[in-house]
């Protein structure tokens, strides 16, 4: 009769420690790019909004290959926009995507960091965003959750929530 492993051995095997002894291929991700879906055919308008409101730069654009004859403008499969050092994608939500994205509200909030919160909010509002709150200080729960500095909350014309935050002050 073979000796049974002690509890520690069974737990290690269950949690994958045994697999760690084998050669494991290391996977390195080079970027994370959130993808925003907007109701078709509004992605082109959303791209224009993000450029006007936040100063986003367009990196690439891929139009949807299945353009319906009645559409004046092609649907957007994806537009990559760059904000600071981060990229994100904007796409038209088509019937084919509905299984990927169940609802327009995904529970995602974007935090943008800037030294001039007031000017950033004013620019976004003038481009069509709606200010959802007064600018709050870091002691406020919503502000602390985002970045700990000054913060204002916006909703863009496509239902996405953006927190405009000042940089966190480092504790000394």
CSV table of C-alpha atoms in Angstrom, one decimal:
chain,number,residue,atom,x,y,z
A,1,UNK,CA,0.0,0.0,0.0
A,2,UNK,CA,1.5,3.3,-1.1
A,3,UNK,CA,1.9,6.1,1.4
A,4,UNK,CA,-0.8,8.8,1.1
A,5,UNK,CA,0.4,12.4,0.7
A,6,UNK,CA,0.0,14.6,3.8
A,7,UNK,CA,-2.6,17.4,3.6
A,8,UNK,CA,0.1,19.9,2.6
A,9,UNK,CA,0.9,17.8,-0.5
A,10,UNK,CA,-2.7,17.5,-1.6
A,11,UNK,CA,-3.2,21.3,-1.2
A,12,UNK,CA,-0.1,22.1,-3.2
A,13,UNK,CA,-1.2,19.9,-6.0
A,14,UNK,CA,-4.7,21.3,-6.0
A,15,UNK,CA,-3.5,24.9,-6.2
A,16,UNK,CA,-1.1,24.2,-9.1
A,17,UNK,CA,2.2,24.0,-7.2
A,18,UNK,CA,2.9,20.6,-8.9
A,19,UNK,CA,2.5,22.2,-12.3
A,20,UNK,CA,5.0,24.9,-11.3
A,21,UNK,CA,7.8,22.3,-11.2
A,22,UNK,CA,7.2,21.7,-15.0
A,23,UNK,CA,8.5,24.1,-17.5
A,24,UNK,CA,6.0,27.0,-17.9
A,25,UNK,CA,5.8,29.3,-20.9
A,26,UNK,CA,5.9,32.9,-19.7
A,27,UNK,CA,3.3,35.2,-21.3
A,28,UNK,CA,4.0,38.9,-21.3
A,29,UNK,CA,1.2,41.3,-22.2
A,30,UNK,CA,2.3,44.6,-23.8
A,31,UNK,CA,-0.9,46.6,-23.5
A,32,UNK,CA,-4.4,46.6,-22.1
A,33,UNK,CA,-6.9,48.4,-24.4
A,34,UNK,CA,-10.4,48.9,-23.1
A,35,UNK,CA,-13.0,48.8,-25.9
A,36,UNK,CA,-16.1,51.1,-25.7
A,37,UNK,CA,-19.1,50.0,-27.7
A,38,UNK,CA,-21.6,52.7,-28.7
A,39,UNK,CA,-25.0,52.3,-30.3
A,40,UNK,CA,-24.4,52.1,-34.1
A,41,UNK,CA,-23.9,54.3,-36.0
A,42,UNK,CA,-22.6,56.7,-33.3
A,43,UNK,CA,-19.0,55.5,-33.0
A,44,UNK,CA,-17.8,58.2,-35.4
A,45,UNK,CA,-19.5,60.9,-33.3
A,46,UNK,CA,-18.0,59.3,-30.2
A,47,UNK,CA,-14.5,59.5,-31.7
A,48,UNK,CA,-15.1,63.2,-32.5
A,49,UNK,CA,-16.3,63.8,-28.9
A,50,UNK,CA,-13.3,62.1,-27.3
A,51,UNK,CA,-11.0,64.1,-29.5
A,52,UNK,CA,-12.8,67.4,-28.7
A,53,UNK,CA,-13.4,66.7,-25.0
A,54,UNK,CA,-10.2,65.0,-23.9
A,55,UNK,CA,-7.7,65.7,-26.7
A,56,UNK,CA,-7.6,62.0,-27.8
A,57,UNK,CA,-5.5,61.3,-30.8
A,58,UNK,CA,-6.6,58.8,-33.5
A,59,UNK,CA,-4.1,56.0,-34.0
A,60,UNK,CA,-5.9,53.6,-36.3
A,61,UNK,CA,-9.4,53.1,-37.9
A,62,UNK,CA,-11.0,50.0,-39.3
A,63,UNK,CA,-14.4,50.3,-40.9
A,64,UNK,CA,-16.8,47.4,-40.7
A,65,UNK,CA,-16.6,45.3,-43.8
A,66,UNK,CA,-20.4,44.6,-43.9
A,67,UNK,CA,-21.8,48.0,-44.8
A,68,UNK,CA,-25.5,48.1,-45.4
A,69,UNK,CA,-26.6,49.9,-48.5
A,70,UNK,CA,-28.9,52.3,-46.6
A,71,UNK,CA,-26.0,53.6,-44.4
A,72,UNK,CA,-24.5,56.9,-45.4
A,73,UNK,CA,-21.4,56.3,-43.4
A,74,UNK,CA,-19.7,52.9,-42.8
A,75,UNK,CA,-20.0,51.3,-39.4
A,76,UNK,CA,-16.8,51.4,-37.3
A,77,UNK,CA,-15.3,48.1,-36.4
A,78,UNK,CA,-12.7,49.9,-34.2
A,79,UNK,CA,-10.9,53.2,-33.8
A,80,UNK,CA,-7.9,53.2,-31.6
A,81,UNK,CA,-7.5,56.4,-29.7
A,82,UNK,CA,-4.6,57.5,-27.5
A,83,UNK,CA,-5.0,59.6,-24.4
A,84,UNK,CA,-1.6,60.3,-22.8
A,85,UNK,CA,0.2,57.0,-22.7
A,86,UNK,CA,-3.0,54.9,-22.8
A,87,UNK,CA,-4.9,53.6,-25.8
A,88,UNK,CA,-8.6,52.5,-26.0
A,89,UNK,CA,-10.9,51.4,-28.8
A,90,UNK,CA,-14.2,52.7,-29.8
A,91,UNK,CA,-16.6,50.6,-31.9
A,92,UNK,CA,-20.2,50.6,-33.3
A,93,UNK,CA,-22.3,48.1,-31.5
A,94,UNK,CA,-23.9,45.9,-34.1
A,95,UNK,CA,-26.3,43.0,-33.9
A,96,UNK,CA,-23.3,40.7,-34.2
A,97,UNK,CA,-21.7,42.2,-31.1
A,98,UNK,CA,-24.8,42.0,-28.9
A,99,UNK,CA,-23.8,38.6,-27.4
A,100,UNK,CA,-20.4,40.2,-26.5
A,101,UNK,CA,-21.9,43.2,-24.9
A,102,UNK,CA,-25.2,42.6,-23.1
A,103,UNK,CA,-25.9,46.2,-22.0
A,104,UNK,CA,-24.8,49.7,-22.7
A,105,UNK,CA,-23.8,50.1,-19.0
A,106,UNK,CA,-20.9,47.9,-18.1
A,107,UNK,CA,-20.0,49.2,-14.7
A,108,UNK,CA,-16.8,50.7,-16.0
A,109,UNK,CA,-15.5,54.1,-15.0
A,110,UNK,CA,-12.5,55.8,-16.7
A,111,UNK,CA,-10.3,58.0,-14.6
A,112,UNK,CA,-8.3,60.7,-16.4
A,113,UNK,CA,-5.6,62.5,-14.4
A,114,UNK,CA,-4.7,66.2,-14.9
A,115,UNK,CA,-3.4,69.1,-13.0
A,116,UNK,CA,-6.3,71.3,-14.1
A,117,UNK,CA,-9.5,69.5,-13.2
A,118,UNK,CA,-11.8,72.5,-13.7
A,119,UNK,CA,-10.5,73.2,-17.2
A,120,UNK,CA,-10.7,69.5,-18.2
A,121,UNK,CA,-14.3,69.3,-17.0
A,122,UNK,CA,-15.3,72.6,-18.8
A,123,UNK,CA,-13.7,71.4,-22.0
A,124,UNK,CA,-15.6,68.1,-21.9
A,125,UNK,CA,-18.9,69.8,-21.0
A,126,UNK,CA,-18.5,72.2,-23.9
A,127,UNK,CA,-18.0,69.2,-26.2
A,128,UNK,CA,-21.2,67.5,-25.0
A,129,UNK,CA,-20.6,65.7,-21.7
A,130,UNK,CA,-22.8,66.3,-18.6
A,131,UNK,CA,-21.2,67.1,-15.3
A,132,UNK,CA,-22.6,64.6,-12.8
A,133,UNK,CA,-21.2,66.2,-9.6
A,134,UNK,CA,-19.4,69.1,-8.2
A,135,UNK,CA,-15.6,68.9,-7.9
A,136,UNK,CA,-14.8,67.1,-4.7
A,137,UNK,CA,-11.7,66.9,-2.6
A,138,UNK,CA,-9.9,63.6,-1.7
A,139,UNK,CA,-11.7,63.2,1.6
A,140,UNK,CA,-14.9,62.6,-0.4
A,141,UNK,CA,-15.5,58.8,-0.9
A,142,UNK,CA,-15.9,59.0,-4.7
A,143,UNK,CA,-12.7,61.1,-5.0
A,144,UNK,CA,-10.7,58.8,-2.8
A,145,UNK,CA,-11.9,55.8,-4.8
A,146,UNK,CA,-10.7,57.3,-8.0
A,147,UNK,CA,-7.4,58.9,-7.2
A,148,UNK,CA,-7.4,60.6,-3.8
A,149,UNK,CA,-7.0,64.2,-5.2
A,150,UNK,CA,-9.6,66.6,-6.6
A,151,UNK,CA,-12.2,64.9,-8.8
A,152,UNK,CA,-15.2,65.7,-10.9
A,153,UNK,CA,-17.6,63.2,-12.5
A,154,UNK,CA,-18.8,63.4,-16.1
A,155,UNK,CA,-21.1,61.3,-18.3
A,156,UNK,CA,-20.3,61.4,-22.0
A,157,UNK,CA,-23.1,61.5,-24.7
A,158,UNK,CA,-22.7,57.7,-25.1
A,159,UNK,CA,-23.4,56.8,-21.4
A,160,UNK,CA,-19.8,56.2,-20.3
A,161,UNK,CA,-18.7,57.7,-17.0
A,162,UNK,CA,-15.4,59.6,-16.7
A,163,UNK,CA,-13.8,60.8,-13.5
A,164,UNK,CA,-11.4,63.7,-14.0
A,165,UNK,CA,-8.9,63.6,-11.2
A,166,UNK,CA,-5.9,65.6,-10.0
A,167,UNK,CA,-2.7,63.6,-9.3
A,168,UNK,CA,-2.5,61.9,-5.9
A,169,UNK,CA,-0.2,63.8,-3.5
A,170,UNK,CA,2.4,61.5,-2.1
A,171,UNK,CA,2.6,61.2,1.6
A,172,UNK,CA,5.8,62.2,3.2
